[in-house]
Coordinates of C-alpha atoms and ligand atoms in Angstrom, one line a residue:
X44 CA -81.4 146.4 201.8
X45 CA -78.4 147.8 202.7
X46 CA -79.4 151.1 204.0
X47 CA -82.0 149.8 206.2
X48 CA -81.4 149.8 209.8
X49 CA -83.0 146.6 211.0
X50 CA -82.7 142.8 210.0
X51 CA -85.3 141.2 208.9
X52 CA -84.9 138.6 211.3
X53 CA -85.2 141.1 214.1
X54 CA -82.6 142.6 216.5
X55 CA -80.7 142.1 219.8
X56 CA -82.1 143.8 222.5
X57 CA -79.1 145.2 223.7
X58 CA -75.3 145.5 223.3
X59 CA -74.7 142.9 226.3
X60 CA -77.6 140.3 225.0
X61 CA -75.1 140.7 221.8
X62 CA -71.9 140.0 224.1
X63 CA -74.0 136.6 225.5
X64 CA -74.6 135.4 222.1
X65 CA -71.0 136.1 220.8
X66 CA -69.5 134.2 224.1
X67 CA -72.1 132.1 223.8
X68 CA -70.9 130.6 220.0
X69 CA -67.3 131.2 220.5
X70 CA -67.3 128.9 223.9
X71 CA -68.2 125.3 223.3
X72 CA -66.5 122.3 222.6
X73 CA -64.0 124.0 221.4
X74 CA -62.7 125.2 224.1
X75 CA -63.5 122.5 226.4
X76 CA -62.9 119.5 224.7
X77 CA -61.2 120.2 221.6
X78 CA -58.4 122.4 222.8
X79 CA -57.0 120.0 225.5
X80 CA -57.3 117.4 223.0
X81 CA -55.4 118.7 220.2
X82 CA -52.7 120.4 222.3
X83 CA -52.1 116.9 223.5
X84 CA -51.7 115.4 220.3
X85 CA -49.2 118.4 219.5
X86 CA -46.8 118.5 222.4
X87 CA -48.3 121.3 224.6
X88 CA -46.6 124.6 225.5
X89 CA -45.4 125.7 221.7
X90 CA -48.7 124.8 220.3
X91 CA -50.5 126.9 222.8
X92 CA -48.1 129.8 221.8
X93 CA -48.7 129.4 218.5
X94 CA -52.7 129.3 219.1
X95 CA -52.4 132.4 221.4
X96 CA -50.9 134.7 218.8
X97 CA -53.3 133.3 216.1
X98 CA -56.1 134.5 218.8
X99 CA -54.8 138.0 218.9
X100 CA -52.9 138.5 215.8
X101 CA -55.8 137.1 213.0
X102 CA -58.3 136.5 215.6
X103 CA -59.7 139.8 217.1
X104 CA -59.2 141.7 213.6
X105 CA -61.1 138.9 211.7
X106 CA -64.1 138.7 214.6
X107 CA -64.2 143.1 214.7
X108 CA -64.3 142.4 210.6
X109 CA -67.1 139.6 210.5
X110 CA -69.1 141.8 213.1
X111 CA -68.8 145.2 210.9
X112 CA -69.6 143.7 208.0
X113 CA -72.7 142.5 209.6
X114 CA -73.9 145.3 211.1
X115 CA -73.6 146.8 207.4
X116 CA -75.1 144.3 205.8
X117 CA -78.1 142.9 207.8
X118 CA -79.0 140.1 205.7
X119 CA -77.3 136.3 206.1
X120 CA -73.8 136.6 205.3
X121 CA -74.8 135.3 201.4
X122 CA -76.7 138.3 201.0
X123 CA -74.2 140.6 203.3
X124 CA -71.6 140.1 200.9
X125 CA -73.7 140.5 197.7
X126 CA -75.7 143.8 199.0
X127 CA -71.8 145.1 200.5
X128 CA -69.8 143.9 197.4
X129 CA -72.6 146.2 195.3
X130 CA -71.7 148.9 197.8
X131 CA -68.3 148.9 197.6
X132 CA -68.7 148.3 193.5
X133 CA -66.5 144.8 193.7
X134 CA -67.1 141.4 191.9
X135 CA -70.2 139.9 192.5
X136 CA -68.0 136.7 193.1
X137 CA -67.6 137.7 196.8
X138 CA -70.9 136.1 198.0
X139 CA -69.5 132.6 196.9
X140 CA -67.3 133.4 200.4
X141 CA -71.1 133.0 202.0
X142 CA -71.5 129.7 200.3
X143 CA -68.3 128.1 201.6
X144 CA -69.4 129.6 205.0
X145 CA -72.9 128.3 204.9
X146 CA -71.1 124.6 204.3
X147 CA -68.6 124.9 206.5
X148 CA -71.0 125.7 209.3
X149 CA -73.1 122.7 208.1
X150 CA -70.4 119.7 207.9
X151 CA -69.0 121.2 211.6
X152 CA -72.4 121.1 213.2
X153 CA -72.7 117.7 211.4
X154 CA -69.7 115.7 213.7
X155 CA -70.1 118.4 216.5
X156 CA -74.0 117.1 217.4
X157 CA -72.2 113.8 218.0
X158 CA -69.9 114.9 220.3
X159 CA -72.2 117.3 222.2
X160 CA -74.2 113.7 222.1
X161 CA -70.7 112.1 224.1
X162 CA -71.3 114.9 226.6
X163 CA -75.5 114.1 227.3
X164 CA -74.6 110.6 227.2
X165 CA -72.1 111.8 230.2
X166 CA -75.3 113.6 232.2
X167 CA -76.9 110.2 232.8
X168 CA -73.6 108.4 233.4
X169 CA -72.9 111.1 236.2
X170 CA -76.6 111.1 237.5
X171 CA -76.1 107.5 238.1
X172 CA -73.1 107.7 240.2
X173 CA -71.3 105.3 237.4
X174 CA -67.8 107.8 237.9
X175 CA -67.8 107.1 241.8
X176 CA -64.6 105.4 243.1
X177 CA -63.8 104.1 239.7
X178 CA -60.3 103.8 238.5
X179 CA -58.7 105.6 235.2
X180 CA -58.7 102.3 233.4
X181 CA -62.7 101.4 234.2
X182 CA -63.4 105.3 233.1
X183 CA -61.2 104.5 230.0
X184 CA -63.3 101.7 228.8
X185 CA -66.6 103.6 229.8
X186 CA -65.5 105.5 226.9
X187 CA -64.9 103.0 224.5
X188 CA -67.7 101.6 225.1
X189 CA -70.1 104.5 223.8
X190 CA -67.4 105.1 221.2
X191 CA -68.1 101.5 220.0
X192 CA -72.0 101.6 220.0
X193 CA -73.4 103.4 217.2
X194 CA -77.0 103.1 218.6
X195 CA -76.0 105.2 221.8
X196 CA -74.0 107.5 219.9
X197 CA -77.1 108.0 217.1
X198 CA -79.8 108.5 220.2
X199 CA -78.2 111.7 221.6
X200 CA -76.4 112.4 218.0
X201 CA -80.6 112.9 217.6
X202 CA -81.5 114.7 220.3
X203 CA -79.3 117.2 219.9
X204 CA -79.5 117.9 216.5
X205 CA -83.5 118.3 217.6
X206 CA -82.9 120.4 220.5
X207 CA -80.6 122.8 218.2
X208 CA -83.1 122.9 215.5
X209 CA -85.6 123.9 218.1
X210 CA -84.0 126.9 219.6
X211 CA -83.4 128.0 215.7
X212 CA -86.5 127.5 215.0
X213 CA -87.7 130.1 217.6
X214 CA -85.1 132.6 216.1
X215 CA -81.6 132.6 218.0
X216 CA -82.4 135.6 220.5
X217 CA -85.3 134.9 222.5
X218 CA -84.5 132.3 224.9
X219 CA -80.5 132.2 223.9
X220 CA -80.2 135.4 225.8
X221 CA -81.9 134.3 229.2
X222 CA -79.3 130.8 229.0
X223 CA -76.4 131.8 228.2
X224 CA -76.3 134.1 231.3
X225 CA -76.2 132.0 233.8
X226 CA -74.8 129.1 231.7
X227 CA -71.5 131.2 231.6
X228 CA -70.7 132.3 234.7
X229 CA -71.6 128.3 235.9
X230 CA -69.5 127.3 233.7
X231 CA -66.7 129.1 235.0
X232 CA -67.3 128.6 238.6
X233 CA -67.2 124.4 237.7
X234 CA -63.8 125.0 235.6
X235 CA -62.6 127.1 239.0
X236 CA -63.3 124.4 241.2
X237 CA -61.8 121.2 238.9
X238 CA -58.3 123.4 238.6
X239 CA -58.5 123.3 242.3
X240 CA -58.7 119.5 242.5
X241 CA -56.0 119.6 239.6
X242 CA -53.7 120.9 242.0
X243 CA -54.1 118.5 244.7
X244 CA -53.2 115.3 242.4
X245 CA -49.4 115.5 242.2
X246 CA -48.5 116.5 238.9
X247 CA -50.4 120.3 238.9
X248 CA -46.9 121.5 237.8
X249 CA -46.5 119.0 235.4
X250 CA -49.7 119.8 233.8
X251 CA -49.0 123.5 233.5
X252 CA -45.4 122.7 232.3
X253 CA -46.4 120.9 229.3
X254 CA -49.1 123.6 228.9
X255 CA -47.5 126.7 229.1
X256 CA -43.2 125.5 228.8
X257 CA -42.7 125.8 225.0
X258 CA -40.2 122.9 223.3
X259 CA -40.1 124.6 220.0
X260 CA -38.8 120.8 218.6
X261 CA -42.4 119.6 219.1
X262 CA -43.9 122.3 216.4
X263 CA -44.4 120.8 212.9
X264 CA -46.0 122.2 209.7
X265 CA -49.3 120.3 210.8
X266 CA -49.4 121.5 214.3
X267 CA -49.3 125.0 213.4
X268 CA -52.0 124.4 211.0
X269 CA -54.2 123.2 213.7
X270 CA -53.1 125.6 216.2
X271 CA -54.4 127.9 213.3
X272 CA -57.4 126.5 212.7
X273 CA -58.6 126.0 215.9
X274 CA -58.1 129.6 216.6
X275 CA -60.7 130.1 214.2
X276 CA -62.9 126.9 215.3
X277 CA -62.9 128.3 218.9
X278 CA -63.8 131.8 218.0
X279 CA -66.1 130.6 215.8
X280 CA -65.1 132.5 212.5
X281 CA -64.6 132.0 208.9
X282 CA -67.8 131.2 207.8
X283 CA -70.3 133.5 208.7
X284 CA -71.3 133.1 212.6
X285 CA -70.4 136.4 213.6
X286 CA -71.1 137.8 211.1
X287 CA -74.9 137.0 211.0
X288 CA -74.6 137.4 214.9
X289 CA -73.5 141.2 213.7
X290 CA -76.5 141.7 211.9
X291 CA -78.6 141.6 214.5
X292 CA -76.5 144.0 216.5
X293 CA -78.0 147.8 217.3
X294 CA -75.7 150.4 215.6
X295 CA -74.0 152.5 218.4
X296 CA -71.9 149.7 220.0
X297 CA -68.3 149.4 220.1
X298 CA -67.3 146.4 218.1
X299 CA -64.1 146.3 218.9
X300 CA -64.2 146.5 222.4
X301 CA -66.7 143.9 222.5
X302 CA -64.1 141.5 220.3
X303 CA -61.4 141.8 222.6
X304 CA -63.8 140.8 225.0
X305 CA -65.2 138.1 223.8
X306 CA -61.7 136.5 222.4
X307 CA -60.6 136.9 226.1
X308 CA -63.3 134.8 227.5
X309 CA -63.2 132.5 225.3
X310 CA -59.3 132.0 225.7
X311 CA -59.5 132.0 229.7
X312 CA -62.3 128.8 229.5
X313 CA -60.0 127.2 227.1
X314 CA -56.9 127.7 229.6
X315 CA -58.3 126.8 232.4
X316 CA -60.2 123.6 230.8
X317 CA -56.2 122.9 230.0
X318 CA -55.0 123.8 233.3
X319 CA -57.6 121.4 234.9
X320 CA -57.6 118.5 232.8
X321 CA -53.5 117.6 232.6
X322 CA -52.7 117.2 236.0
X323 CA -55.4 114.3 235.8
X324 CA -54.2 112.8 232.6
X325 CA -50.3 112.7 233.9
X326 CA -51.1 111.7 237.7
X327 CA -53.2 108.8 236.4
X328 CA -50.6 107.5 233.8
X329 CA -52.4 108.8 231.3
X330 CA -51.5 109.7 227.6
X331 CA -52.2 113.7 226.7
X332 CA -52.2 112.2 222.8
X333 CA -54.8 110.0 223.3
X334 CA -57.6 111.8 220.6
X335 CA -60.9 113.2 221.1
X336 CA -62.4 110.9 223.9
X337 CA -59.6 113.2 226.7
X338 CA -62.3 115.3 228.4
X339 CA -63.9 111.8 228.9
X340 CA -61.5 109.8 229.9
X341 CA -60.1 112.3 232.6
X342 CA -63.0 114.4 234.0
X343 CA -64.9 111.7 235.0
X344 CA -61.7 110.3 237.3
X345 CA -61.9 114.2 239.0
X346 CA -65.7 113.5 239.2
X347 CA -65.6 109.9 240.9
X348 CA -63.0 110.8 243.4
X349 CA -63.4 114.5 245.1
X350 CA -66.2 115.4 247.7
X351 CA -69.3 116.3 246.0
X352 CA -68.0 114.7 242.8
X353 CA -71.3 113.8 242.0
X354 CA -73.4 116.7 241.9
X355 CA -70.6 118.7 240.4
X356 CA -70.2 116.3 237.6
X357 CA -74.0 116.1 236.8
X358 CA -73.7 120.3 236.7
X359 CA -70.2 119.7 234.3
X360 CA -71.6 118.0 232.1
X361 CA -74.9 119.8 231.9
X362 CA -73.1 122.9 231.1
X363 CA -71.1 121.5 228.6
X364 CA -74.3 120.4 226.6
X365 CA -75.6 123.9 226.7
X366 CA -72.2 125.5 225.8
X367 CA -72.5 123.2 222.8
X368 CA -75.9 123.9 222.1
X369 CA -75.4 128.0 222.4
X370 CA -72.3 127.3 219.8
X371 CA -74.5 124.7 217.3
X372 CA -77.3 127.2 216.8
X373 CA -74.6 129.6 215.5
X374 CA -73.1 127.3 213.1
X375 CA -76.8 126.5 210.9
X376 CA -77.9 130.2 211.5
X377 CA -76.5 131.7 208.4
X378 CA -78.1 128.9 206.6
X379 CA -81.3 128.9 208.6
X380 CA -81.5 133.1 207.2
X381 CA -80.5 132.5 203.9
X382 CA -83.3 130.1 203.2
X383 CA -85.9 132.5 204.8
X384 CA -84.2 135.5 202.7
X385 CA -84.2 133.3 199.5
X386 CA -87.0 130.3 199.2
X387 CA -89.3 132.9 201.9
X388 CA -90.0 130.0 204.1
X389 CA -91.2 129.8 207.8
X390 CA -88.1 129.8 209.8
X391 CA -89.3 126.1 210.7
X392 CA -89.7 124.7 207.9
X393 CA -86.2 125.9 206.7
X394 CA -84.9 124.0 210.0
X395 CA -86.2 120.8 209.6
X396 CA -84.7 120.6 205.8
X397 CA -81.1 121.8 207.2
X398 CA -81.7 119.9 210.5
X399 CA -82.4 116.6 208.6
X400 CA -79.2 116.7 206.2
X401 CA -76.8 117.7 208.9
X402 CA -78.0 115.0 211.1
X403 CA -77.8 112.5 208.3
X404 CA -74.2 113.7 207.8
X405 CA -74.2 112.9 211.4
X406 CA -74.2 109.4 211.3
X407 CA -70.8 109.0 209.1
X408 CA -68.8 110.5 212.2
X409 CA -70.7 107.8 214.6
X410 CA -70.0 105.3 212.2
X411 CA -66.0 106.5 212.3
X412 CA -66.0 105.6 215.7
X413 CA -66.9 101.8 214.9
X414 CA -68.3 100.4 212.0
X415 CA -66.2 102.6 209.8
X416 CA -63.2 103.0 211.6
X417 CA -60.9 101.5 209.0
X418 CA -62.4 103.2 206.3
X419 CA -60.0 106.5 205.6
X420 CA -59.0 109.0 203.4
X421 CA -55.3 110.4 203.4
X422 CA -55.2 108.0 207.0
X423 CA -57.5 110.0 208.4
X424 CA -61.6 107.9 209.3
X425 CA -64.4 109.9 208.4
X426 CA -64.6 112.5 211.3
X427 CA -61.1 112.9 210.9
X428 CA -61.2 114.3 207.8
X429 CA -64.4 116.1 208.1
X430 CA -62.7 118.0 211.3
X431 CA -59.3 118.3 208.8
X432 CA -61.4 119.8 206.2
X433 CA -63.2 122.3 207.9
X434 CA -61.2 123.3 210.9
X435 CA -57.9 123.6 208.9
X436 CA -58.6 124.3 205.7
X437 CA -62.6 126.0 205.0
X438 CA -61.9 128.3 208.2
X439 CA -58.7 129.9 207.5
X440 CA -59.8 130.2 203.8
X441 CA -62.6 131.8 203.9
X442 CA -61.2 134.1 207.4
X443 CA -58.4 134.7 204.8
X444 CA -61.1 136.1 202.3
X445 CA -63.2 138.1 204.8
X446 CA -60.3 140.1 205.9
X447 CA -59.0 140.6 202.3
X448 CA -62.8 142.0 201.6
X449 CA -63.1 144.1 205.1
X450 CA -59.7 145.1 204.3
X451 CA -59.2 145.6 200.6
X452 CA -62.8 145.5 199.0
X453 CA -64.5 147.6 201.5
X454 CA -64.4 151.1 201.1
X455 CA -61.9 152.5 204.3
X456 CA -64.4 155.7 204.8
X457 CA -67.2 152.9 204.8
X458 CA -65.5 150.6 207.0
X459 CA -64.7 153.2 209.2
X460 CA -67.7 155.0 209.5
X461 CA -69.4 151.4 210.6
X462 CA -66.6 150.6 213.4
X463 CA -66.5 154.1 214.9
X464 CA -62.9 153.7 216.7
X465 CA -62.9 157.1 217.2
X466 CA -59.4 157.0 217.2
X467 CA -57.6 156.5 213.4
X468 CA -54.4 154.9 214.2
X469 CA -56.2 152.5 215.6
X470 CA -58.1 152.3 212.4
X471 CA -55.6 152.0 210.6
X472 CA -53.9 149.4 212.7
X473 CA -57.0 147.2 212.5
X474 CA -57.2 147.7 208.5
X475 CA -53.5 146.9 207.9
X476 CA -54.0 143.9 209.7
X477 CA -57.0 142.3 208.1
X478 CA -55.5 143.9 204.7
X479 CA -52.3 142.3 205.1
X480 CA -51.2 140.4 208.1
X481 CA -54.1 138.1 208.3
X482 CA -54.0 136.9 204.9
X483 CA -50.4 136.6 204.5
X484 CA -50.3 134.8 207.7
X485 CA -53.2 132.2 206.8
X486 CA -51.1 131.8 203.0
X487 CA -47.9 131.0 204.6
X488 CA -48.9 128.6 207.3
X489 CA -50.7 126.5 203.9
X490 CA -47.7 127.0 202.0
X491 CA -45.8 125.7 204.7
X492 CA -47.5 122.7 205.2
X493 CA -47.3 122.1 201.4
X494 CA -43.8 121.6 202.8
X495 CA -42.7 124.8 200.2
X496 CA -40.3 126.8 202.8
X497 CA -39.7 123.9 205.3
X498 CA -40.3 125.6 208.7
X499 CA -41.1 123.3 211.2
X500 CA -41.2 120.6 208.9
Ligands
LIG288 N1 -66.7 128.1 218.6 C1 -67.4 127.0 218.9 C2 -66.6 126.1 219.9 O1 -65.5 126.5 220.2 C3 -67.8 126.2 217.7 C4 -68.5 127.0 216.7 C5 -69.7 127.7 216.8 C6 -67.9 127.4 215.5 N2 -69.9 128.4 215.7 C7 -68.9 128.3 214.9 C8 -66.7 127.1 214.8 C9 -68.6 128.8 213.6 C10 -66.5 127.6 213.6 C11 -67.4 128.5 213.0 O2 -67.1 125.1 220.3

């Protein structure tokens, strides 16, 4: 398989629809509502830091490795790493690394269908005017109030599992292409425009302060973790997106141009998400620790109070859905591929099986918002953990793995010949990184939260 030119599951049509897709899974909740979030509950500025050079430093050379060993492969990652590991005459352990990925991408999409669900549940809250003139604390308990209804949560929870499953079902390039290109430049304009209303409430320098002013005391083990983690979560690596994204890709395009692309759009949205949504928490009394329901809590306040609040809210909020959709297909499509490689079933019939267990996993993290809440593991309720498990621990494991294959296991000439650098120091810059840097980086930060060298403990 591996000397064929063409995936089975067909091919981008060119090197930009590639870029869209890419972009189109890296941005998503990620960016938007799980980066302000998690940099509140870790004191700002020195967690961003930290997240910035895990962007750049394991990042980029993890997303150019996922994509090249894609583009070699052409199968779903399982197979990618079976028909490369036979290549490259390694253990035929390796494609265990595309098992954890294809479960990794299954328990995120599991919790993230219910918070995409949050964000539709906020389309008809903002079509109804139900933001307009209404203070912080009446937009607080707005919130609460879906958090505490499981019925509301599992009604969009199952309409977007549906909608994903849909668009999967289709095949991820057709009508993914046409979306996501006007879906991101929208996107951006909306982000543009709530900065500028962040900077006429008063504590704009505040907000960028605790964003971008490091206080080094507020870094623990944990929050380096995280800031780890989520800078695989938000470029959507470690378990296989990319790379099945990379096996649809043409031969003849830069990869690694295209990376540093796409890790730079995605770390501008998240940014500016962050430079928008502070000012509004600390103007309005607001706590930047308060947990996942942030976006909600402060958006809406931006929404109900500046001219043409409404229409741009309804437009926020409709954007956000279909960031999160063009980010969910990504995380069941290696999955979705392996099962038409392996049990040769209709593309639909494979999403209705995966569609139905994730959505069923779906309903413990609306439970954890009510019903459950007090049930925990290690403290944490049941999304908690699920988010813990994956984000912080599945992610950098199996990113730790995929640069020790691309680095170590791969064949340089073969490696090379796929990336086409032109340019060898470069070459070798990239390999020495996803040989060495990236895994030694993703080992220490566990071994430092195991507490066994004490920094930032
Ligand atoms: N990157 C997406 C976001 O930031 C989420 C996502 C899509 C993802 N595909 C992934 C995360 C694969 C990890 C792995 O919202």
């Amino acid at each position: 398989m591996a000397d064929t030119n063409q995936s089975i599951h067909g091919e981008w049509s060119s090197r930009f629809a590639f870029i869209l897709a890419a972009t189109g899974s890296a941005v998503g909740l990620g960016n938007i509502w799980k980066f302000p979030y998690i940099t509140g509950e870790n004191g700002g500025g020195a967690f961003v830091i930290v997240y910035l050079i895990c962007v750049a430093a394991i990042g980029i050379p993890i997303m150019i490795a996922e994509t090249m060993m894609g583009r070699r492969g052409r199968q779903s990652p399982i197979n990618t790493l079976k028909s490369l590991t036979e290549e490259a005459g390694g253990h035929t352990h390796w494609h265990y690394l595309g098992w954890l990925g294809v479960i990794a991408g299954f328990l995120i999409l599991s919790y993230y269908s219910v918070i995409a669900g949050w964000s539709m549940a906020y389309v008809i809250k903002a079509f109804t005017g139900s933001f307009s003139g209404e203070s912080a604390t009446q937009i607080s308990s707005m919130f609460s109030d879906l958090q505490a209804s499981p019925l509301q949560q599992t009604f969009w929870h199952t309409i977007f599992m549906v909608a994903t499953m849909a668009v999967v079902a289709r095949g991820v390039k057709g009508g993914l292409e046409k979306a996501v290109r006007f879906l991101m430049p929208g996107l951006f304009i909306l982000l543009m425009l709530l900065v500028a209303y962040a900077m006429t409430t008063g504590a704009y320098l505040q907000g960028l302060e605790f964003l971008f002013k490091p206080d080094f005391s507020e870094l623990t083990a944990a929050s380096v973790l995280t800031a780890m983690g989520h800078a695989f979560f938000t470029l959507s690596l470690g378990m296989g997106a990319i790379m099945v994204y990379g096996s649809y890709l043409p031969k003849n395009i830069s990869i690694a141009k295209t990376a540093i692309m796409i890790a730079g759009a995605d770390t501008l949205v998240a940014l500016l998400a962050g430079i928008a949504i502070f000012p509004i928490v600390f103007s309005n009394g607001l706590e930047a620790g308060s947990g996942p329901g942030l976006i909600f809590e402060t958006l809406p306040i931006a929404f109900g109070s500046m001219t043409g609040g409404g229409l741009f809210g309804i437009l926020f909020f409709v954007l956000l859905v279909f960031a999160a959709l063009s980010s969910a297909i990504s995380l069941i499509e290696p999955a979705v591929a392996w099962c038409v490689e392996h049990y040769e079933v209709e593309r639909k019939q494979a999403c209705i099986g995966m569609g139905f267990v994730t959505w069923l996993l779906g309903m413990g993290t609306v439970f954890s918002f009510n019903e459950w809440s007090d049930v925990t593991i290690f403290g944490a309720n049941f999304f908690e953990a699920l988010d813990y498990l994956t984000a912080n621990l599945m992610l950098p494991l199996g990113g730790l793995f995929i640069a020790l294959f691309a680095g170590r296991i791969m064949l340089a000439k073969d490696s090379k010949d796929e990336l086409d650098l032109g340019n060898d120091t470069l070459f070798d810059v990239w390999r020495f990184l996803v040989s060495y840097v990236a895994p030694a980086a993703v080992f220490i930060v566990f071994l430092n939260v195991l507490g066994v060298f004490g920094i930032f403990s």
